[in-house]
Coordinates of N, CA and C in Angstrom, one line a residue:
Chain J
A1 N -49.1 -205.6 38.1 CA -49.1 -204.5 39.2 C -49.2 -205.1 40.5
Q2 N -48.5 -204.5 41.5 CA -48.5 -205.0 42.8 C -49.6 -204.3 43.6
S3 N -50.2 -205.1 44.5 CA -51.2 -204.5 45.4 C -51.2 -205.2 46.7
V4 N -51.9 -204.6 47.7 CA -52.0 -205.2 49.0 C -53.5 -205.0 49.4
T5 N -54.1 -206.0 50.0 CA -55.4 -205.9 50.5 C -55.5 -206.3 52.0
Q6 N -55.8 -205.4 52.8 CA -56.0 -205.8 54.2 C -57.5 -206.1 54.4
L7 N -57.8 -207.2 54.9 CA -59.1 -207.7 54.8 C -60.1 -207.2 55.9
D8 N -59.5 -206.6 56.9 CA -60.3 -206.0 58.0 C -59.8 -204.6 58.2
S9 N -60.8 -203.6 58.2 CA -60.4 -202.3 58.5 C -60.3 -202.0 60.0
H10 N -61.0 -202.9 60.8 CA -61.0 -202.7 62.3 C -61.1 -204.1 62.9
V11 N -60.2 -204.3 63.9 CA -60.2 -205.5 64.7 C -60.2 -205.2 66.1
S12 N -61.0 -205.8 66.9 CA -61.1 -205.6 68.3 C -60.9 -206.9 69.1
V13 N -60.0 -206.8 70.0 CA -59.7 -208.0 70.8 C -59.6 -207.6 72.3
S14 N -59.7 -208.6 73.2 CA -59.5 -208.3 74.6 C -58.0 -208.5 75.0
E15 N -57.6 -207.8 75.9 CA -56.2 -207.9 76.4 C -55.9 -209.3 76.8
G16 N -54.8 -209.9 76.3 CA -54.4 -211.2 76.7 C -54.9 -212.3 75.7
T17 N -55.7 -211.9 74.7 CA -56.2 -212.8 73.7 C -55.4 -212.7 72.4
P18 N -55.4 -213.7 71.5 CA -54.6 -213.6 70.3 C -55.1 -212.5 69.3
V19 N -54.1 -212.1 68.5 CA -54.3 -211.1 67.5 C -54.1 -211.7 66.1
L20 N -55.0 -211.4 65.2 CA -54.8 -211.9 63.8 C -55.2 -210.7 62.9
L21 N -54.3 -210.2 62.1 CA -54.5 -209.1 61.2 C -54.2 -209.7 59.8
R22 N -55.2 -209.7 58.9 CA -55.1 -210.4 57.7 C -54.7 -209.5 56.5
C23 N -53.8 -210.1 55.6 CA -53.3 -209.3 54.5 C -53.1 -210.3 53.3
N24 N -53.6 -209.9 52.2 CA -53.4 -210.6 50.9 C -52.6 -209.7 50.0
Y25 N -51.8 -210.3 49.2 CA -51.0 -209.4 48.3 C -51.1 -209.9 46.8
S26 N -50.8 -209.1 45.9 CA -50.7 -209.4 44.5 C -49.4 -208.9 44.0
S27 N -48.6 -209.7 43.4 CA -47.3 -209.3 42.9 C -46.9 -210.1 41.7
S28 N -46.3 -209.4 40.7 CA -45.8 -210.1 39.5 C -44.4 -210.7 39.8
Y29 N -43.8 -210.3 40.8 CA -42.5 -210.7 41.2 C -42.5 -211.4 42.5
S30 N -41.4 -211.9 42.9 CA -41.3 -212.4 44.3 C -41.2 -211.2 45.2
P31 N -42.2 -211.1 46.0 CA -42.4 -209.8 46.8 C -41.5 -209.7 48.0
S32 N -41.2 -208.5 48.4 CA -40.8 -208.2 49.7 C -42.0 -207.7 50.4
L33 N -42.3 -208.2 51.6 CA -43.5 -207.8 52.4 C -43.1 -207.3 53.7
F34 N -43.9 -206.4 54.2 CA -43.6 -205.7 55.5 C -44.9 -205.5 56.3
W35 N -44.8 -205.5 57.6 CA -45.8 -204.9 58.4 C -45.2 -203.7 59.2
Y36 N -46.0 -202.6 59.1 CA -45.6 -201.4 59.8 C -46.7 -201.1 60.8
V37 N -46.4 -200.5 61.9 CA -47.4 -200.0 62.9 C -47.3 -198.5 63.1
Q38 N -48.4 -197.9 63.2 CA -48.4 -196.4 63.4 C -49.3 -196.1 64.7
H39 N -48.7 -195.6 65.7 CA -49.4 -195.1 66.8 C -49.9 -193.7 66.6
P40 N -50.9 -193.3 67.3 CA -51.5 -191.9 67.0 C -50.4 -190.8 67.1
N41 N -50.5 -190.0 66.0 CA -49.6 -188.9 65.9 C -48.1 -189.2 65.9
K42 N -47.9 -190.4 65.4 CA -46.5 -190.9 65.3 C -46.2 -191.4 63.8
G43 N -44.9 -191.5 63.5 CA -44.6 -192.1 62.2 C -44.7 -193.6 62.2
L44 N -44.3 -194.2 61.2 CA -44.4 -195.6 61.0 C -43.2 -196.4 61.5
Q45 N -43.5 -197.5 62.2 CA -42.4 -198.3 62.8 C -42.5 -199.7 62.1
L46 N -41.3 -200.2 61.7 CA -41.3 -201.5 61.1 C -41.4 -202.6 62.1
L47 N -42.4 -203.5 62.0 CA -42.6 -204.6 62.9 C -41.8 -205.8 62.4
L48 N -41.9 -206.1 61.1 CA -41.2 -207.3 60.6 C -41.2 -207.2 59.1
K49 N -40.3 -208.0 58.5 CA -40.2 -208.0 57.0 C -39.9 -209.4 56.5
Y50 N -40.4 -209.7 55.3 CA -40.2 -211.0 54.6 C -39.5 -210.6 53.3
T51 N -38.3 -211.3 53.1 CA -37.6 -211.0 51.9 C -37.0 -212.3 51.3
S52 N -37.9 -213.3 51.2 CA -37.6 -214.6 50.6 C -36.7 -215.6 51.4
A53 N -36.5 -215.3 52.6 CA -35.8 -216.3 53.5 C -36.9 -217.1 54.1
A54 N -36.8 -217.3 55.4 CA -37.8 -218.1 56.1 C -39.2 -217.6 55.9
T55 N -40.2 -218.5 55.8 CA -41.5 -218.1 55.5 C -42.2 -217.6 56.8
L56 N -41.7 -218.0 58.0 CA -42.3 -217.5 59.2 C -41.3 -216.5 59.7
V57 N -41.8 -215.3 59.8 CA -41.0 -214.1 60.2 C -41.3 -213.6 61.6
K58 N -40.3 -213.5 62.4 CA -40.6 -213.0 63.7 C -40.2 -211.5 63.8
G59 N -41.0 -210.7 64.5 CA -40.7 -209.3 64.5 C -40.6 -208.8 66.0
I60 N -40.8 -207.5 66.1 CA -40.6 -206.9 67.4 C -41.9 -207.1 68.2
N61 N -41.8 -206.9 69.5 CA -43.0 -206.9 70.4 C -43.8 -208.2 70.3
G62 N -43.2 -209.3 70.0 CA -44.0 -210.6 70.0 C -44.8 -210.9 68.7
F63 N -44.7 -210.0 67.7 CA -45.5 -210.2 66.5 C -44.7 -211.2 65.6
E64 N -45.5 -211.9 64.8 CA -44.9 -212.7 63.7 C -45.9 -212.8 62.6
A65 N -45.3 -213.1 61.4 CA -46.2 -213.3 60.2 C -45.7 -214.4 59.4
E66 N -46.6 -215.1 58.7 CA -46.2 -216.2 57.9 C -46.5 -215.9 56.4
F67 N -45.5 -216.1 55.6 CA -45.7 -215.9 54.1 C -46.2 -217.2 53.5
K68 N -47.4 -217.1 52.9 CA -47.9 -218.3 52.2 C -48.2 -218.0 50.8
K69 N -47.2 -218.5 49.9 CA -47.3 -218.1 48.5 C -48.6 -218.7 47.9
S70 N -49.0 -219.9 48.2 CA -50.1 -220.5 47.6 C -51.4 -219.8 47.9
E71 N -51.4 -219.1 49.0 CA -52.6 -218.3 49.4 C -52.4 -216.8 49.2
T72 N -51.3 -216.4 48.7 CA -50.8 -215.0 48.5 C -51.2 -214.2 49.8
S73 N -50.8 -214.8 50.9 CA -51.2 -214.1 52.2 C -50.0 -213.8 53.0
F74 N -50.1 -212.9 53.9 CA -49.0 -212.5 54.8 C -49.7 -212.0 56.1
H75 N -50.3 -212.8 56.8 CA -51.1 -212.5 58.0 C -50.2 -212.2 59.2
L76 N -50.6 -211.2 60.0 CA -49.8 -210.8 61.2 C -50.5 -211.4 62.4
T77 N -49.7 -212.0 63.3 CA -50.3 -212.6 64.5 C -49.5 -212.2 65.7
K78 N -50.2 -212.4 66.9 CA -49.5 -212.2 68.2 C -50.3 -213.1 69.2
P79 N -49.6 -213.8 70.0 CA -50.3 -214.8 70.8 C -51.2 -214.1 71.9
S80 N -50.7 -213.0 72.4 CA -51.4 -212.3 73.5 C -51.3 -210.8 73.4
A81 N -52.5 -210.2 73.2 CA -52.5 -208.7 73.0 C -52.3 -208.0 74.2
H82 N -51.6 -206.8 74.1 CA -51.3 -205.9 75.2 C -52.0 -204.6 74.8
M83 N -52.3 -203.9 75.9 CA -53.0 -202.6 75.6 C -52.2 -201.7 74.7
S84 N -50.9 -201.7 74.9 CA -50.0 -200.9 74.1 C -50.0 -201.3 72.6
D85 N -50.6 -202.4 72.2 CA -50.6 -202.8 70.8 C -51.7 -202.0 70.0
A86 N -52.6 -201.3 70.7 CA -53.6 -200.6 70.0 C -53.0 -199.5 69.1
A87 N -53.3 -199.6 67.8 CA -52.6 -198.8 66.8 C -53.2 -199.1 65.5
E88 N -52.6 -198.4 64.5 CA -53.0 -198.7 63.1 C -51.8 -199.6 62.5
Y89 N -52.2 -200.7 61.8 CA -51.2 -201.6 61.2 C -51.4 -201.6 59.7
F90 N -50.2 -201.5 59.0 CA -50.2 -201.5 57.6 C -49.4 -202.7 57.0
C91 N -50.0 -203.4 56.1 CA -49.3 -204.4 55.3 C -48.8 -203.7 54.1
V92 N -47.5 -204.0 53.7 CA -46.8 -203.3 52.7 C -46.1 -204.2 51.7
V93 N -46.1 -203.9 50.5 CA -45.3 -204.7 49.5 C -44.3 -203.8 48.7
S94 N -43.2 -204.4 48.4 CA -42.2 -203.7 47.6 C -41.6 -204.8 46.6
D95 N -41.1 -204.4 45.5 CA -40.6 -205.4 44.6 C -39.2 -205.8 45.1
L96 N -38.9 -207.1 44.8 CA -37.7 -207.7 45.5 C -36.4 -207.0 45.1
S97 N -36.3 -206.5 43.9 CA -35.1 -206.0 43.4 C -34.7 -204.8 44.2
G98 N -35.6 -204.1 44.8 CA -35.3 -203.0 45.7 C -34.8 -201.8 44.9
N99 N -34.9 -201.8 43.6 CA -34.5 -200.7 42.8 C -35.4 -199.6 42.8
T100 N -36.6 -199.8 43.3 CA -37.5 -198.7 43.5 C -37.8 -198.5 45.0
G101 N -37.9 -197.2 45.3 CA -38.2 -196.9 46.7 C -39.7 -197.0 47.0
K102 N -40.5 -197.4 46.0 CA -41.9 -197.3 46.2 C -42.4 -198.4 47.0
L103 N -43.0 -198.1 48.1 CA -43.7 -199.1 49.0 C -45.2 -198.9 48.7
I104 N -45.9 -200.0 48.5 CA -47.4 -200.0 48.3 C -48.0 -200.4 49.6
F105 N -48.9 -199.5 50.1 CA -49.5 -199.8 51.4 C -50.9 -200.3 51.3
G106 N -51.3 -201.2 52.2 CA -52.7 -201.5 52.3 C -53.4 -200.4 53.0
Q107 N -54.7 -200.5 53.1 CA -55.5 -199.4 53.6 C -55.4 -199.3 55.2
G108 N -54.8 -200.3 55.8 CA -54.6 -200.2 57.2 C -55.7 -200.9 58.0
T109 N -55.3 -201.5 59.1 CA -56.3 -202.1 60.1 C -56.1 -201.5 61.4
T110 N -57.2 -201.0 62.0 CA -57.1 -200.4 63.3 C -57.3 -201.5 64.3
L111 N -56.3 -201.7 65.2 CA -56.5 -202.7 66.3 C -56.9 -202.0 67.6
Q112 N -58.0 -202.4 68.1 CA -58.5 -202.0 69.4 C -58.3 -203.1 70.4
V113 N -57.7 -202.7 71.5 CA -57.5 -203.7 72.6 C -58.3 -203.3 73.8
K114 N -59.2 -204.2 74.2 CA -60.1 -203.8 75.3 C -59.5 -204.5 76.6
P115 N -59.7 -203.7 77.7 CA -59.2 -204.3 79.0 C -60.0 -205.4 79.5
Chain I
K1 N -27.9 -194.0 67.3 CA -27.9 -193.2 66.0 C -29.3 -192.6 65.9
A2 N -29.3 -191.3 65.6 CA -30.5 -190.6 65.5 C -31.4 -191.1 64.4
G3 N -32.7 -191.0 64.6 CA -33.6 -191.4 63.5 C -33.8 -190.4 62.5
V4 N -34.8 -190.6 61.6 CA -35.2 -189.7 60.6 C -35.9 -188.5 61.3
T5 N -35.5 -187.3 60.9 CA -36.1 -186.1 61.5 C -36.8 -185.3 60.4
Q6 N -38.0 -184.7 60.8 CA -38.7 -183.9 59.8 C -39.1 -182.6 60.5
T7 N -38.9 -181.5 59.7 CA -39.3 -180.2 60.2 C -40.1 -179.5 59.1
P8 N -41.1 -178.6 59.5 CA -41.6 -178.6 60.9 C -42.5 -179.8 61.1
R9 N -43.0 -179.9 62.3 CA -43.9 -181.0 62.6 C -45.3 -180.7 62.3
Y10 N -45.7 -179.4 62.4 CA -47.0 -179.0 62.1 C -46.9 -177.7 61.3
L11 N -47.9 -177.5 60.4 CA -47.8 -176.4 59.5 C -49.3 -176.0 59.1
I12 N -49.6 -174.8 59.1 CA -50.9 -174.3 58.6 C -50.7 -173.3 57.5
K13 N -51.3 -173.5 56.4 CA -51.2 -172.6 55.2 C -52.6 -172.4 54.7
T14 N -52.6 -171.4 53.8 CA -53.9 -171.1 53.1 C -53.8 -171.5 51.6
R15 N -54.9 -171.7 51.0 CA -55.0 -172.0 49.6 C -54.2 -171.0 48.8
G16 N -53.4 -171.6 47.8 CA -52.7 -170.8 46.9 C -51.2 -170.5 47.4
Q17 N -51.0 -170.7 48.6 CA -49.6 -170.6 49.1 C -48.8 -171.7 48.7
Q18 N -47.5 -171.6 49.0 CA -46.6 -172.8 48.7 C -45.9 -173.1 50.1
V19 N -45.4 -174.4 50.1 CA -44.8 -174.8 51.4 C -43.6 -175.7 51.1
T20 N -42.6 -175.7 52.0 CA -41.5 -176.5 51.9 C -41.3 -177.3 53.1
L21 N -41.1 -178.6 53.0 CA -41.0 -179.5 54.1 C -39.5 -180.1 54.0
S22 N -39.0 -180.3 55.2 CA -37.6 -180.8 55.2 C -37.5 -182.2 55.9
C23 N -36.5 -182.9 55.5 CA -36.3 -184.3 56.0 C -34.8 -184.5 56.1
S24 N -34.3 -184.9 57.3 CA -32.9 -185.3 57.4 C -32.9 -186.9 57.7
P25 N -32.3 -187.6 56.8 CA -32.2 -189.1 57.0 C -31.3 -189.5 58.1
I26 N -31.4 -190.8 58.4 CA -30.5 -191.4 59.3 C -29.1 -191.2 58.7
S27 N -28.1 -191.0 59.6 CA -26.7 -190.8 59.2 C -26.3 -192.0 58.4
G28 N -25.7 -191.8 57.2 CA -25.3 -192.9 56.3 C -26.3 -193.3 55.3
H29 N -27.5 -192.9 55.5 CA -28.6 -193.3 54.5 C -28.5 -192.3 53.4
R30 N -28.6 -192.8 52.2 CA -28.4 -191.9 51.0 C -29.7 -191.8 50.2
S31 N -30.7 -192.7 50.5 CA -31.9 -192.6 49.8 C -33.1 -192.1 50.7
V32 N -33.8 -191.2 50.1 CA -34.9 -190.6 50.8 C -36.2 -190.7 50.0
S33 N -37.3 -191.1 50.6 CA -38.6 -191.2 49.9 C -39.6 -190.4 50.7
W34 N -40.6 -189.9 49.9 CA -41.6 -189.1 50.6 C -43.0 -189.8 50.3
Y35 N -43.9 -189.7 51.3 CA -45.2 -190.3 51.2 C -46.2 -189.3 51.7
Q36 N -47.4 -189.4 51.2 CA -48.5 -188.6 51.7 C -49.6 -189.5 52.3
Q37 N -50.0 -189.1 53.5 CA -51.0 -190.0 54.2 C -52.3 -189.1 54.4
T38 N -53.4 -189.6 53.8 CA -54.7 -188.9 54.1 C -55.7 -190.0 54.5
P39 N -56.8 -189.6 55.2 CA -57.8 -190.6 55.5 C -58.5 -191.2 54.3
G40 N -58.6 -190.5 53.3 CA -59.3 -191.0 52.1 C -58.5 -191.9 51.2
Q41 N -57.3 -191.5 51.0 CA -56.4 -192.2 50.0 C -55.4 -193.0 50.7
G42 N -55.2 -193.0 52.0 CA -54.2 -193.8 52.7 C -52.8 -193.2 52.4
L43 N -51.9 -194.2 52.4 CA -50.5 -193.8 52.2 C -50.1 -194.0 50.8
Q44 N -49.6 -192.9 50.2 CA -49.2 -192.9 48.8 C -47.8 -192.4 48.5
F45 N -47.1 -193.0 47.7 CA -45.7 -192.7 47.4 C -45.7 -191.4 46.5
L46 N -44.8 -190.5 46.9 CA -44.6 -189.3 46.2 C -43.4 -189.4 45.3
F47 N -42.2 -189.5 45.8 CA -41.0 -189.7 45.1 C -39.9 -190.2 45.9
E48 N -38.8 -190.6 45.3 CA -37.6 -191.0 45.9 C -36.4 -190.3 45.3
Y49 N -35.5 -190.0 46.2 CA -34.2 -189.3 45.8 C -33.0 -190.1 46.3
F50 N -32.0 -190.2 45.4 CA -30.8 -190.9 45.7 C -29.7 -190.1 45.0
S51 N -28.6 -189.8 45.7 CA -27.5 -189.1 45.1 C -28.0 -187.8 44.4
E52 N -28.9 -187.1 45.0 CA -29.4 -185.8 44.5 C -30.2 -186.0 43.2
T53 N -30.6 -187.2 42.9 CA -31.4 -187.4 41.7 C -32.7 -188.1 42.0
Q54 N -33.7 -187.6 41.4 CA -35.0 -188.3 41.6 C -35.0 -189.6 40.8
R55 N -35.3 -190.7 41.5 CA -35.2 -192.0 40.9 C -36.6 -192.5 40.5
N56 N -37.6 -192.1 41.2 CA -38.9 -192.7 41.0 C -39.9 -191.6 41.5
K57 N -41.1 -191.6 40.8 CA -42.1 -190.6 41.1 C -43.5 -191.3 41.1
G58 N -44.3 -190.9 42.1 CA -45.6 -191.4 42.1 C -46.6 -190.6 41.3
N59 N -47.8 -190.9 41.4 CA -48.8 -190.2 40.5 C -49.4 -189.0 41.2
F60 N -48.6 -188.0 41.2 CA -49.0 -186.7 41.8 C -48.7 -185.6 40.8
P61 N -49.5 -184.5 40.9 CA -49.3 -183.4 39.9 C -48.0 -182.7 40.1
G62 N -47.6 -181.9 39.1 CA -46.3 -181.2 39.1 C -46.2 -180.2 40.2
R63 N -47.3 -179.9 40.9 CA -47.2 -179.0 42.0 C -46.3 -179.5 43.1
F64 N -46.2 -180.8 43.1 CA -45.4 -181.5 44.1 C -44.0 -181.8 43.6
S65 N -43.0 -181.3 44.2 CA -41.6 -181.4 43.7 C -40.7 -181.6 44.9
G66 N -39.5 -182.0 44.6 CA -38.5 -182.3 45.7 C -37.1 -182.1 45.2
R67 N -36.2 -182.2 46.2 CA -34.8 -182.2 45.8 C -34.0 -182.8 47.0
Q68 N -32.8 -183.2 46.7 CA -31.9 -183.7 47.7 C -30.6 -183.1 47.6
F69 N -30.0 -182.8 48.7 CA -28.7 -182.1 48.8 C -27.6 -183.1 49.0
S70 N -26.4 -182.6 48.8 CA -25.2 -183.5 48.9 C -25.0 -184.2 50.2
N71 N -25.6 -183.7 51.3 CA -25.5 -184.3 52.6 C -26.7 -185.3 52.8
S72 N -27.5 -185.6 51.7 CA -28.6 -186.5 51.7 C -29.9 -185.9 52.3
R73 N -29.8 -184.8 52.9 CA -31.1 -184.1 53.4 C -32.0 -183.8 52.2
S74 N -33.3 -183.9 52.4 CA -34.2 -183.7 51.3 C -35.3 -182.7 51.7
E75 N -35.8 -182.0 50.7 CA -36.9 -181.1 50.9 C -38.0 -181.5 49.8
M76 N -39.2 -181.3 50.2 CA -40.3 -181.4 49.2 C -41.0 -180.1 49.3
N77 N -41.5 -179.7 48.1 CA -42.2 -178.4 48.0 C -43.6 -178.7 47.3
V78 N -44.6 -178.0 47.8 CA -45.9 -178.0 47.2 C -46.3 -176.6 46.9
S79 N -46.5 -176.3 45.6 CA -46.9 -175.0 45.2 C -48.4 -174.9 45.0
T80 N -48.9 -173.7 45.1 CA -50.4 -173.4 44.8 C -51.2 -174.4 45.6
L81 N -51.1 -174.4 46.9 CA -51.8 -175.3 47.8 C -53.3 -175.4 47.6
E82 N -53.8 -176.6 47.7 CA -55.2 -176.8 47.6 C -55.7 -177.5 48.9
L83 N -57.0 -177.4 49.2 CA -57.5 -177.9 50.4 C -57.2 -179.4 50.5
G84 N -57.2 -180.1 49.4 CA -56.9 -181.5 49.4 C -55.5 -181.9 49.7
D85 N -54.6 -180.9 49.8 CA -53.2 -181.2 50.1 C -53.0 -181.4 51.6
S86 N -54.0 -181.1 52.4 CA -54.0 -181.3 53.8 C -53.7 -182.8 54.1
A87 N -52.6 -183.1 54.8 CA -52.2 -184.5 54.9 C -51.1 -184.5 55.9
L88 N -50.7 -185.8 56.3 CA -49.5 -186.1 57.0 C -48.4 -186.4 55.9
Y89 N -47.3 -185.7 55.9 CA -46.3 -186.0 54.9 C -45.2 -186.7 55.6
L90 N -44.9 -188.0 55.2 CA -43.9 -188.8 55.8 C -42.7 -188.9 54.9
C91 N -41.5 -188.9 55.6 CA -40.3 -189.1 54.9 C -39.7 -190.4 55.4
A92 N -39.0 -191.1 54.5 CA -38.4 -192.4 54.9 C -37.0 -192.5 54.3
S93 N -36.1 -193.0 55.0 CA -34.7 -193.2 54.5 C -34.3 -194.6 54.5
R94 N -33.3 -194.9 53.6 CA -32.6 -196.2 53.7 C -31.2 -196.0 53.1
Q95 N -30.4 -197.0 53.4 CA -29.0 -196.9 53.1 C -28.8 -196.6 51.6
V96 N -29.3 -197.5 50.8 CA -29.2 -197.3 49.3 C -30.5 -197.9 48.7
P97 N -30.8 -197.6 47.5 CA -32.1 -198.0 46.9 C -32.2 -199.6 46.8
S98 N -31.1 -200.3 46.8 CA -31.2 -201.7 46.7 C -31.5 -202.4 48.1
Y99 N -31.5 -201.6 49.1 CA -31.8 -202.1 50.4 C -33.3 -201.8 50.7
N100 N -34.0 -202.9 51.0 CA -35.5 -202.8 51.1 C -36.0 -202.1 52.3
E101 N -35.4 -202.2 53.4 CA -35.9 -201.7 54.7 C -35.9 -200.2 54.7
Q102 N -37.0 -199.5 54.9 CA -37.0 -198.1 55.0 C -37.4 -197.7 56.5
F103 N -36.9 -196.6 56.9 CA -37.1 -196.0 58.2 C -37.9 -194.7 58.1
F104 N -39.0 -194.6 58.8 CA -39.8 -193.4 58.7 C -39.6 -192.4 59.8
G105 N -39.8 -191.1 59.4 CA -39.8 -190.0 60.4 C -41.1 -189.9 60.9
P106 N -41.3 -188.9 61.9 CA -42.6 -188.7 62.5 C -43.6 -188.0 61.7
G107 N -43.2 -187.4 60.6 CA -44.1 -186.7 59.7 C -44.3 -185.2 59.9
T108 N -44.8 -184.6 58.9 CA -45.2 -183.2 59.0 C -46.7 -183.1 58.7
R109 N -47.4 -182.6 59.7 CA -48.9 -182.4 59.5 C -49.2 -181.1 58.9
L110 N -49.6 -181.1 57.6 CA -49.9 -179.9 56.9 C -51.4 -179.7 56.8
T111 N -51.9 -178.5 57.2 CA -53.3 -178.2 57.1 C -53.4 -177.0 56.2
V112 N -54.3 -177.1 55.2 CA -54.5 -176.1 54.3 C -55.9 -175.5 54.5
L113 N -56.0 -174.2 54.8 CA -57.3 -173.6 55.1 C -57.8 -172.8 53.9

């Protein structure tokens, strides 16, 4: 069975400092992994995706994530936080075949950015 | 290209009633999935439709159902509403089921009183 664990429910950083949101996954197959962001009262926006190509994935708004199979991790990073980055972030896994529409979400990490 | 649209955005119902939510996918997208988001359970998969057929279903009671029309628009229905059905219901679309990336709508906020 596939699962995702986000290791921090809440992360607080100061504006201009690095962001690290941690995610571990469990999958019987080669996984497809995603990070989505949700701003208050909004839907989910895709930040980036890993689908077995390059292990370092670059996304929108300066975010990137590195797929580490040996550590079963897919941590999200950003060199410098901006106030607009404050939101809920979800790490998500899907099976590589794509034959199922089922995405499995982590519990989410709330990112707080302090001025 | 317009994104995924969901109507209505907000809905208030009472226990025992039924509700229908609507989702229009991105033009050209033929697969529609539905998710429920609650503070306690997080985001959970409800079901996916492709070519008017349900392809996959999550672990929800039979009170939750859906359908898809020939133009790919989808509806989900919840009958005999319970307080615990209060949630944000999100719809996502993708071109075809073999394509991994899904695009989400803004959601319908359902409150059951």
